[in-house]
C-alpha positions as a printed Julia matrix, in Angstrom:
724×3 Matrix{Float64}:
   3.41    2.97   -8.73
   0.95    3.88   -9.33
  -0.23    2.58   -6.95
  -3.87    2.55   -4.41
  -3.31    3.77   -1.19
  -7.0     1.98    0.4
  -9.06   -1.22   -0.08
 -12.33   -0.57   -1.3
 -13.94   -1.89    1.97
 -12.5     0.42    4.28
 -13.51    3.05    2.41
 -17.11    1.62    2.95
 -16.02    1.11    6.28
 -17.16   -3.23    6.11
 -15.41   -5.51    7.3
 -13.74   -7.66    4.27
 -14.23  -11.44    5.64
  10.88    5.2     6.08
  20.05   -0.08   20.17
  21.88   -1.1    17.15
  24.97   -1.42   15.93
  25.88    0.41   12.72
  28.42    2.78   11.75
  28.08    5.67   13.26
  26.15    8.91   11.21
  30.11   10.79   10.63
  31.18    7.97    9.35
  31.24    6.35    6.67
  29.85    2.43    6.99
  31.63    0.39    4.37
  34.78    2.08    6.25
  33.45    0.06    9.23
  33.81   -3.25   10.88
  30.12   -5.57   10.09
  28.11   -4.6    12.95
  26.75   -8.01   15.08
  23.39   -9.06   14.55
  23.52   -9.7    19.17
  23.49   -5.82   18.98
  19.86   -5.69   18.04
  18.93   -9.03   20.52
  15.94   -7.93   22.92
  17.32   -7.15   26.82
  16.64  -10.3    28.36
  19.37  -12.83   27.19
  18.34  -15.12   28.44
  14.94  -15.37   26.65
  16.78  -14.86   23.0
  19.32  -17.88   23.51
  15.88  -19.6    25.29
  14.73  -19.31   21.37
  18.42  -19.59   19.76
  18.42  -23.56   21.3
  14.54  -23.92   20.67
  15.61  -23.61   16.89
  19.36  -25.37   17.29
  17.01  -28.51   18.57
  14.9   -27.81   15.58
  11.7   -27.29   18.22
   8.89  -24.97   15.97
   8.68  -21.77   17.14
   6.71  -18.7    16.09
   5.62  -15.71   17.54
   1.98  -14.86   18.33
   0.27  -12.15   15.72
  -1.28   -9.1    17.73
  -4.03   -9.47   19.6
  -5.05   -6.48   18.76
  -4.74   -4.68   15.29
  -6.39   -0.86   16.43
  -3.39    1.02   18.78
  -5.15    3.97   19.17
  -7.0     7.47   17.47
  -6.67   10.91   17.64
  -7.08   13.38   15.24
  -8.59   12.27   12.25
  -6.03    9.1    12.1
  -5.97    5.95   14.01
  -3.06    3.42   13.82
  -2.91    0.03   13.79
  -0.89   -3.58   13.68
  -0.49   -5.53   10.77
   0.44   -9.25   11.68
   3.11  -11.75    9.66
   1.76  -14.48    8.97
   4.56  -17.23    7.6
   7.36  -15.75    8.32
   8.51  -18.45   11.23
   8.1   -21.28    8.16
  10.75  -18.91    5.72
  14.34  -20.37    6.37
  16.7   -18.54    7.93
  19.36  -17.22    5.1
  15.79  -16.01    4.25
  14.79  -13.99    7.53
  18.38  -12.88    7.57
  17.58  -10.89    3.85
  14.16   -9.66    5.2
  16.41   -7.72    8.34
  19.75   -6.38    6.03
  16.39   -5.28    3.84
  14.21   -3.85    6.72
  17.25   -2.25    8.34
  17.93   -0.31    4.83
  14.18    0.64    4.16
  14.21    2.19    8.24
  18.02    4.46    7.32
  16.08    6.29    5.0
  13.38    8.07    7.22
  15.12   11.27    7.72
  14.9    11.73    3.55
  10.97   11.36    3.44
  10.96   14.09    6.81
  13.45   16.33    4.75
  12.02   16.08    1.32
   8.78   16.58    2.42
   9.94   20.54    3.83
  13.1    21.98    5.38
  11.92   22.62    8.25
  10.79   18.89    9.18
  13.91   16.89   10.87
  14.85   20.2    13.5
  10.61   20.17   14.29
  10.54   16.44   14.76
  14.08   16.09   16.94
  12.5    19.57   18.8
   8.98   17.77   19.15
  11.25   14.2    20.23
  13.53   16.48   22.91
  10.64   17.52   24.92
   8.1    14.69   24.9
   9.02   12.92   28.25
   8.85   16.45   29.65
   5.29   17.09   28.18
   4.02   13.69   29.13
   5.11   14.78   32.95
   2.52   17.04   32.84
   0.08   15.18   32.4
  -0.73   14.14   35.83
  -1.04   17.78   36.37
  -4.22   19.05   35.73
  -4.19   22.83   35.09
  -1.81   21.55   32.26
  -3.67   17.91   31.15
  -5.05   19.93   28.54
  -2.42   21.46   26.84
  -0.28   19.02   27.42
  -2.83   16.16   26.0
  -2.83   18.2    22.41
   0.78   18.75   22.32
   0.41   15.1    22.28
  -2.08   15.34   19.17
   0.13   17.63   17.87
   3.38   15.26   17.92
   1.48   11.88   17.16
   0.68   14.08   13.85
   4.14   14.94   12.67
   5.39   11.31   13.45
   2.05   10.64   11.47
   2.92   13.09    8.29
   6.38   12.72    8.32
   6.13   16.26    8.46
   3.91   19.5     9.69
   1.59   18.84    6.49
  -0.84   16.53    6.54
  -0.33   13.05    5.35
  -2.78   13.02    2.46
  -4.67   16.77    2.23
  -1.08   18.38    2.46
  -2.39   21.02    4.36
  -0.22   22.53    6.97
  -1.48   21.79   10.65
  -0.9    22.95   13.26
  -0.94   22.5    18.1
  -4.03   22.79   19.71
  -1.13   24.09   22.6
  -0.75   27.66   23.09
   2.87   28.92   21.78
   3.53   29.86   25.78
   3.39   26.19   26.4
   5.22   25.1    24.19
   8.01   27.48   24.44
   7.18   26.34   28.52
   8.15   22.33   27.61
  10.92   23.91   25.27
  12.66   25.94   28.43
  11.9    23.1    30.38
  14.71   20.16   28.61
  18.29   20.81   28.69
  19.23   23.13   25.81
  22.12   20.22   24.93
  18.79   18.09   23.58
  17.47   20.45   21.45
  18.32   21.17   17.99
  20.19   24.43   18.03
  22.73   25.19   15.46
  26.24   27.47   16.24
  26.08   29.97   18.72
  22.23   29.65   18.73
  20.51   31.13   22.18
  17.24   28.88   23.11
  15.23   32.79   22.49
  16.7    32.96   18.95
  15.92   29.1    18.43
  12.29   29.58   19.87
  11.56   32.88   18.16
  12.67   30.34   14.94
  11.07   27.65   15.17
   7.54   29.0    16.73
   6.04   30.49   13.62
   7.45   27.84   11.19
   4.67   25.26   14.17
   2.4    27.48   15.09
   1.62   30.11   11.88
  -0.95   28.56    9.27
   0.42   30.45    7.31
   3.71   29.85    6.95
   4.44   27.09    3.8
   0.37   26.13    4.52
   0.61   23.75    1.45
   3.62   21.51    0.51
   1.73   20.1    -2.78
  -0.44   22.75   -4.47
  -2.27   21.75   -7.55
  -4.89   25.51   -7.14
  -4.9    26.26  -11.14
  -3.57   28.73  -11.51
  -0.81   29.18   -8.95
   3.11   28.93   -9.56
   2.58   25.29   -8.2
   6.97   25.48   -7.67
   6.64   28.54   -5.51
   3.17   27.82   -3.61
   3.98   24.11   -3.06
   6.58   23.34    0.78
   8.09   21.05   -0.29
  11.73   21.08    0.17
  11.95   19.68   -4.19
  12.89   23.15   -5.56
  14.34   26.23   -3.87
  14.55   30.19   -5.58
  12.63   28.49   -8.56
   9.64   29.4   -10.44
   7.25   26.46  -12.69
   8.04   28.09  -15.36
  12.18   28.57  -14.71
  11.9    24.3   -14.23
   9.72   23.85  -17.24
  12.26   25.45  -19.02
  15.54   23.9   -17.27
  14.16   20.62  -18.55
  12.23   20.92  -21.61
  16.2    21.22  -22.62
  16.89   18.28  -21.9
  13.89   16.65  -22.85
  14.68   14.56  -26.01
  10.7    13.07  -26.5
  11.69   11.39  -29.37
  13.75    9.3   -26.99
  12.37    5.66  -27.09
  13.75    4.7   -23.63
  13.51    8.84  -22.07
  16.0     9.41  -18.97
  13.28   10.0   -15.7
  15.26   13.51  -15.55
  14.82   15.2   -11.48
  14.07   12.2   -10.28
  16.46   11.72   -7.32
  17.41   15.92   -7.49
  16.85   18.79   -5.5
  16.24   21.68   -8.07
  17.61   25.16   -6.66
  18.87   28.73   -7.05
  21.31   29.99   -4.24
  21.27   33.16   -5.32
  19.52   35.39   -8.01
  22.85   35.77   -9.65
  23.34   32.18   -9.93
  22.65   29.52  -12.14
  19.61   26.8   -11.66
  21.49   23.62  -10.58
  20.56   20.38   -9.71
  21.95   18.84   -6.1
  21.45   15.03   -6.95
  20.96   12.0    -3.61
  23.6     9.83   -3.56
  26.39    8.69   -1.6
  28.86   11.22   -2.14
  25.65   14.31   -2.23
  22.85   15.31   -1.13
  21.24   12.52    1.67
  24.63   11.3     1.21
  25.23   10.0     4.79
  20.89    8.16    5.23
  22.12    6.65    1.55
  25.14    5.31    2.71
  23.14    4.0     5.87
  21.17    2.31    3.01
  24.05    0.95    0.8
  25.43   -0.8     3.47
  22.58   -2.45    4.53
  21.66   -3.45    0.69
  25.73   -4.98    0.53
  24.25   -7.2     3.41
  21.37   -7.69    1.64
  23.41   -8.34   -1.49
  25.34  -11.3    -0.07
  22.65  -13.56    1.16
  20.53  -13.34   -1.77
  17.99  -16.27   -2.67
  18.76  -15.92   -6.71
  21.39  -15.13   -9.05
  18.52  -12.49  -10.39
  18.52  -11.23   -6.83
  21.42  -10.45   -6.36
  22.85   -9.01   -9.68
  19.16   -6.19   -9.03
  20.89   -5.62   -5.51
  24.19   -4.93   -6.85
  22.7    -2.43   -8.95
  20.84   -0.68   -7.2
  23.58    0.0    -4.65
  25.2     1.44   -8.07
  22.83    3.51   -8.33
  22.71    4.99   -5.14
  26.95    5.3    -5.34
  26.2     7.42   -8.56
  23.2     8.89   -8.85
  23.12    8.49  -12.6
  19.9     7.63  -13.67
  20.49    5.26  -16.45
  21.83    3.16  -13.32
  18.04    3.54  -12.03
  16.98    2.28  -14.9
  19.1    -1.16  -15.42
  17.91   -1.74  -11.34
  14.43   -1.52  -12.26
  14.73   -3.87  -15.62
  17.54   -6.29  -12.99
  14.28   -5.82  -10.58
  12.11   -7.18  -13.0
  13.39   -9.66  -14.24
  13.33  -11.72  -10.33
  10.35  -13.73  -10.14
  11.8   -16.21   -8.91
  12.54  -15.08   -5.72
  10.18  -15.62   -2.53
  11.72  -12.1    -0.39
  10.94   -8.65   -2.56
  12.34   -4.76   -1.71
  10.6    -1.51   -2.88
  13.97    0.62   -2.71
  14.58    3.9    -4.06
  13.04    7.37   -4.52
  10.19    5.89   -6.64
   6.92    7.98   -6.18
   5.52   11.77   -7.61
   2.58   12.25   -5.9
   4.69   14.69   -3.27
   5.96   17.32   -6.47
   3.23   19.64   -7.78
   4.77   18.94  -11.4
   5.22   14.91  -10.83
   8.92   14.67  -11.84
  10.89   14.29   -8.16
   9.61   11.39   -6.44
   9.84   10.48   -1.79
  12.52    8.01   -0.78
  10.11    4.87   -0.04
  10.46    1.11    1.11
   8.37   -2.01    1.25
  10.05   -5.69    2.66
   8.27   -8.27    2.02
   7.8   -11.89    1.12
   5.63  -14.25   -0.87
   2.26  -15.0     0.02
   1.66  -17.66   -1.9
  -1.01  -18.98   -1.7
  -3.23  -15.99   -2.31
  -1.11  -15.5    -5.32
  -3.34  -17.95   -7.03
  -5.77  -15.49   -7.7
  -3.32  -12.4    -8.97
  -1.68  -14.7   -10.97
  -4.88  -15.95  -13.28
  -5.92  -12.48  -13.47
  -1.97  -11.54  -15.15
  -1.42  -14.83  -17.16
  -4.93  -13.11  -19.29
  -3.26  -10.0   -19.72
  -3.33   -9.76  -23.5
  -6.86  -11.06  -23.58
  -7.6    -7.78  -21.31
  -5.59   -5.15  -23.97
  -6.24   -6.84  -26.65
 -10.83   -7.21  -25.45
 -10.25   -3.02  -24.12
 -12.72   -0.34  -25.34
  -9.94    1.59  -25.73
  -8.47    2.94  -29.52
  -6.79   -0.01  -31.59
  -3.97    2.34  -31.93
  -3.43    2.7   -28.18
  -2.92   -0.6   -27.61
  -0.18   -3.0   -26.64
   0.4    -5.4   -29.41
   2.63   -7.22  -27.46
   1.74   -7.18  -23.27
   5.05   -8.64  -21.77
   6.69   -9.45  -18.32
   3.4    -8.89  -15.77
   4.68  -11.01  -13.08
   1.79  -10.48  -10.46
   1.45  -11.21   -6.41
   0.16  -11.2    -3.08
   2.59  -10.23   -0.74
   3.64   -9.99    3.37
   4.79   -7.06    4.38
   6.79   -6.76    7.06
   8.52   -3.33    7.49
   7.14   -0.27    5.78
   8.7     3.0     5.46
   9.51    6.45    3.9
   6.95    7.61    2.01
   5.12    3.98    3.04
   4.65    4.42    6.42
   3.31    4.95    8.35
   0.24    5.56    5.91
   0.61    2.46    3.27
  -0.67    1.78   -0.1
  -2.24   -1.37   -0.64
  -0.91   -2.32   -4.21
   1.48   -1.15   -5.84
   2.48   -1.58   -9.33
   6.06   -0.83  -10.89
   8.22    0.26  -12.49
   7.11    3.97  -13.41
   8.68    4.34  -16.43
   6.2     2.87  -19.5
   9.7     2.07  -22.1
  10.73   -0.91  -19.38
   7.41   -1.66  -18.62
   6.77   -2.03  -22.64
   9.8    -3.92  -22.89
  10.64   -5.74  -19.85
   7.67   -5.51  -17.89
   6.45   -4.87  -14.51
   5.7    -6.21  -10.78
   2.32   -6.13   -9.63
   1.43   -6.93   -5.88
  -1.61   -6.72   -3.26
  -0.4    -5.88    0.33
  -1.79   -9.32    1.13
  -1.55   -8.75    5.29
  -1.77   -4.58    5.38
  -5.18   -5.61    3.23
  -6.65   -8.22    6.34
  -5.51   -5.55    8.61
  -7.31   -2.77    7.52
 -10.4    -4.94    7.06
 -10.2    -5.82   10.32
 -10.13   -2.54   11.83
 -12.44   -1.46   10.34
 -15.66   -4.25   10.87
 -19.38   -2.8    11.99
 -18.04    1.02   11.3
 -21.28    1.47   10.36
 -19.79    3.61    7.36
 -22.0     1.69    5.6
 -25.38    1.32    7.12
 -25.4     5.18    7.58
 -24.12    6.29    3.28
 -25.77    2.0     1.59
 -29.04    3.4    -0.69
 -30.88   -0.05    0.67
 -30.97   -3.2     2.39
 -30.11   -4.97   -0.08
 -26.83   -2.83   -1.27
 -26.22   -3.46    2.18
 -26.46   -6.92    2.08
 -24.53   -7.0    -1.07
 -21.4    -5.38   -0.09
 -21.91   -7.36    3.19
 -21.21  -10.6     1.28
 -18.79   -9.34   -1.36
 -16.63   -6.06   -0.82
 -13.69   -8.54    0.12
 -13.56   -9.3    -2.79
 -15.02   -6.81   -4.38
 -11.77   -4.96   -3.43
  -8.97   -7.82   -3.76
 -10.69   -7.94   -7.41
 -10.7    -3.86   -7.57
  -6.77   -4.06   -6.32
  -5.67   -7.0    -9.02
  -7.0    -5.56  -12.32
  -5.76   -2.01  -11.26
  -2.54   -2.52  -10.75
  -1.74   -5.71  -12.81
  -4.21   -5.0   -15.6
  -4.95   -1.23  -15.44
  -1.15    0.09  -15.13
   0.18   -1.78  -17.13
  -2.35   -1.49  -19.73
  -2.4     1.25  -23.45
   0.65    2.51  -25.11
   1.3     6.15  -25.94
   1.98    7.31  -29.47
   5.13    7.05  -31.5
   6.95   11.0   -30.53
   4.58   11.88  -26.75
   6.16   12.58  -24.08
   6.42   10.98  -21.08
   2.57   11.23  -19.23
   4.35   13.77  -16.47
   5.92   15.9   -19.55
   2.98   16.68  -21.25
  -0.01   16.37  -18.88
   2.27   17.64  -16.03
   0.73   18.44  -12.73
  -2.32   16.07  -14.14
  -0.92   12.85  -15.04
  -0.79   11.27  -11.84
  -5.16   12.01  -11.12
  -5.37   11.04  -14.98
  -3.09    7.87  -14.57
  -5.39    6.35  -11.39
  -8.38    7.41  -12.92
  -7.43    5.29  -15.91
  -5.72    2.17  -14.21
  -9.76    1.67  -11.68
 -11.49    2.36  -14.69
  -9.83   -0.77  -16.27
 -10.81   -2.22  -13.4
 -13.84   -0.99  -12.98
 -15.0    -1.86  -16.78
 -14.03   -5.46  -16.5
 -14.93   -6.09  -12.72
 -18.84   -7.51  -14.48
 -16.7    -9.43  -17.18
 -17.53  -13.22  -17.79
 -14.0   -14.09  -18.63
 -13.34  -13.02  -14.25
 -15.77  -15.79  -14.13
 -14.43  -18.2   -16.21
 -10.88  -17.86  -14.46
 -12.69  -19.02  -11.07
 -12.06  -15.87   -9.42
 -15.52  -14.21   -9.53
 -18.49  -15.86   -8.28
 -21.8   -14.04   -9.72
 -22.04  -10.95  -11.17
 -22.92   -9.41   -7.74
 -18.73   -8.77   -6.91
 -19.47   -5.97   -9.2
 -22.24   -4.53   -8.52
 -21.14   -4.79   -5.17
 -17.85   -2.57   -6.09
 -20.22   -0.43   -8.1
 -22.17    0.37   -5.1
 -19.03    1.34   -3.08
 -17.27    3.21   -5.79
 -20.0     5.42   -6.72
 -21.04    6.38   -3.14
 -16.88    6.54   -2.05
 -16.19    8.76   -5.53
 -19.71   11.1    -4.65
 -19.97   11.02   -1.51
 -17.66    9.6     1.48
 -14.43   10.54    0.1
 -15.67   14.55    1.07
 -15.31   13.22    4.92
 -11.28   13.53    4.35
 -11.68   17.49    3.28
 -12.22   20.17    5.92
 -15.58   22.65    4.61
 -14.26   25.0     2.24
 -12.06   22.91    0.57
 -11.62   21.86   -2.75
  -9.94   17.72   -4.03
  -5.85   18.06   -4.59
  -4.68   14.45   -3.97
  -4.6    12.19   -7.07
  -6.31    9.52   -6.16
  -9.71   11.52   -4.99
  -9.28   13.48   -7.99
  -9.16   10.39  -10.16
 -11.67    8.68   -8.34
 -14.13   12.86   -8.33
 -13.87   12.79  -11.76
 -14.93    9.22  -12.76
 -17.79    9.09  -10.48
 -18.87   12.8   -11.62
 -18.73   12.01  -15.46
 -20.91    8.85  -15.45
 -23.35   10.35  -13.35
 -23.36   13.4   -15.5
 -23.27   11.79  -18.82
 -25.82    9.36  -16.77
 -27.9    11.8   -16.39
 -30.63   10.71  -19.18
 -31.12    7.6   -18.73
 -31.05    7.87  -14.71
 -28.62    5.61  -14.85
 -27.47    7.51  -12.09
 -28.78    9.12   -9.43
 -28.44   11.43   -6.37
 -31.63   10.54   -4.15
 -33.05   12.32   -0.84
 -34.31   10.16    1.46
 -35.65   11.57    5.32
 -33.69   13.84    4.39
 -29.9    12.54    3.61
 -28.02   12.18   -0.01
 -28.19    8.96   -1.01
 -26.37    7.23   -4.53
 -28.79    5.16   -6.42
 -27.14    2.7    -8.95
 -30.05    2.26  -11.64
 -28.51    0.02  -14.32
 -25.17   -1.31  -13.73
 -25.15   -2.55  -17.51
 -25.27    0.94  -18.58
 -23.13    2.41  -16.16
 -19.67   -0.26  -17.3
 -20.57    1.38  -20.8
 -20.01    4.9   -19.73
 -16.67    3.15  -17.96
 -15.6     1.99  -20.95
 -16.11    5.55  -22.73
 -14.77    7.54  -20.51
 -11.33    4.46  -19.86
 -10.86    5.3   -24.19
 -11.19    9.22  -23.62
  -8.78    8.47  -20.61
  -6.49    6.46  -23.02
  -6.86    8.73  -25.3
  -5.59   11.62  -23.59
  -2.76   10.03  -22.52
  -1.46    8.48  -25.18
  -1.81   11.12  -27.47
  -0.11   13.45  -24.79
  -3.38   15.89  -24.56
  -2.66   18.37  -22.3
  -5.69   20.34  -22.1
  -8.17   17.62  -22.45
  -7.26   16.47  -18.81
  -7.13   19.54  -17.53
 -10.32   19.62  -18.65
 -11.49   15.95  -16.9
  -9.54   17.04  -13.65
 -10.99   20.54  -13.05
 -14.55   19.84  -14.27
 -14.91   17.02  -12.64
 -12.8    16.56  -10.2
 -12.01   19.02   -8.01
 -14.88   21.37   -6.74
 -16.98   20.59   -4.36
 -21.34   20.7    -2.8
 -20.54   23.09   -0.1
 -24.31   21.71    1.01
 -23.99   18.18    0.72
 -20.11   18.48    2.14
 -21.43   19.39    5.06
 -24.11   16.6     5.85
 -21.46   14.02    4.78
 -19.45   15.13    7.3
 -22.27   15.9    10.2
 -23.57   12.29    9.34
 -19.74   11.14    9.81
 -19.28   12.75   12.97
 -21.79   10.91   14.4
 -20.22    7.21   14.48
 -16.64    8.4    15.7
 -14.37    6.68   12.6
 -10.86    8.3    11.67
 -10.78    8.34    8.1
  -6.97    7.87    7.74
  -5.07    4.59    9.42
  -1.5     3.7     9.3
   0.3     1.07   11.85
   3.24    0.54   14.05
   6.21   -1.6    12.1
   6.41   -4.39   13.46
   9.94   -5.28   14.91
  12.64   -7.51   13.35
  15.03   -9.2    16.44
  18.02  -11.43   15.01
  19.57  -13.84   17.28
  22.64  -15.0    17.21
  24.09  -18.75   18.82
  27.52  -19.2    19.66
  28.5   -16.2    17.13
  26.49  -16.76   13.93
  22.74  -16.38   13.16
  20.43  -18.09   13.6
  17.67  -16.61   13.48
  15.19  -13.83   12.82
  12.21  -12.92   15.14
   9.3   -10.94   14.61
   8.07   -8.68   17.67
   4.88   -5.92   17.33
   5.4    -2.99   19.53
   1.98   -1.12   20.49
   3.1     2.06   21.45
   2.71    4.4    18.36
   5.16    7.21   19.93
   7.77    4.57   21.76
   8.5     3.51   18.15
   8.47    7.29   16.52
  11.35    7.98   19.82
  13.39    5.24   19.04
  13.73    5.67   14.83
  14.49    9.13   15.72
  17.27    7.66   17.58
  18.34    4.78   16.28
  17.59    5.84   12.17
  19.28    9.14   12.71
  21.76    9.24    9.42
  20.77   13.2     8.3
  21.65   16.42    9.84
  19.13   18.9    10.64
  20.11   21.04    7.37
  21.14   19.55    4.45
């Protein structure tokens, strides 16, 4: 995706208004009878029957949304809950479809753990095995602090889908001692531990302790440091026994840069050499290959969904996705994406597959993720109005004419209500999505752009009155403008970034895809390019003509926020001494620092001091827009021409380095506010209801215990062995 990870309003801290009866893990899903939906019914069968009877007699039944959005806060994380408004108004068939798609999504949960790090599943299952023993120690004064620290570590692992931070990708370690951890392990039945065949508990502890506690073992999941072997120094499980040069040479022999419809080589496989004497090989992810047990489960539930598809187009798309999963053929993946783009009539939709490449330092291999949703009909009117004018925005862009699409096709835009997220999309979630990622499919067949409406709403509710805006905004006028307009500004920025930004521009003939030409800088540059499209057009009179913007102050609020965040507040996500490596953070800092430097002579934007504190002050919004346009032209040129040196210069010069003095100040000011810089979600639970042997409804429940949901998921969706 090309996706936005966090709403602009959240970065300010202000308000904006991967027991059920399924095929066993050791069996093929398709060889088992269809599980009865009653197996998922709540333990209180009388309540379930009463609900079913209410439905059967025509009485309206709605599940109340979460009364409290914020569930808990620990480390640098805050756990939220999101509502699913409008679910009760859907037809029974639509709810059934959403249930099957949600089960498919969660069936792939183990995959993201294994992709993130080879030993993650074993670590996670160890934490699950000793969780209750640790909770018992919370009541013992001499052990309570150690128990709390271990509990925090376990929840951090669940949040990040592994032992590396979900955003910085740096390894984090427990604040409890190895001795305390060993005591927990020895206190539980050895049969519950993820021991290898013939392995003793002592041998297991000797192996697992440095993996958990030693910060020098697998220190970075994704390393983007210039001058390093990015493959060898990254701990993800996409490569083994190979170097960066070997990977690049392996695919250079396969890739035809003149192919107008290039295959996304490497998207769904692990590249490895089992020993120095053996050749390099790809282990493809499909039902009979790597991750086969999990993918079989995913395909099983997708098959159930196919049977109740809303439209012919949706049925065809789901069938092609199942075929891709069964064969692992990337041409079948392209076939699926084309069919998925054509399905514009279905209200229910799903993102499911190996999609985003942020977890691979070379930008080739994709992490598993799924987002299950239905269209918010009323909220989609704004984003649809923008999508309808895509050709106008392309024609009016400041980029070179040779880089403009002459015929922008098939952009479908909508606001969605999320029902379930899994894999790389959970617990931390994007708020905007634009797919598919293949440039040639987008050019020939179009794309889908979505804004995750109920996710944004939950973020906005949680971030109300945090104090971040008052602390970092330069003036009272800026604060007032943000409180009045930032809700809309954030949504419009997301809309323009996804709908127009990612869909705009084209590559020169004979130039390879950005991941081939721009390599490790491709993701950051693409996110920056899409941001610049949004920033350039937010003040445009066209948006007021479309009726989506009431005044130019909306754009000013967006500019204030973007510059403040890119230059200062996003630094709260880094530890002292760190540089910027995450793609979205790099893009925002690159954009902000470039325009700060280029506008320095005319003081378009300034970093100013007042009462010993640093602030960002915009003096000329019109000239700032012109600078955004100039940088947009350059980022599009780099992308269209495949200019690796140009991309490297932009990102390394403006997007990576951190001023340690400013960073120290920002961290000190931020610490006083007691705000967690990262947020994620407990997933709603879909519970099917059966009456007289048939499914008559699916209800939504809102769990409020993050740890309990993670434990439940670990049990219910255990689809893979410890090593794959």
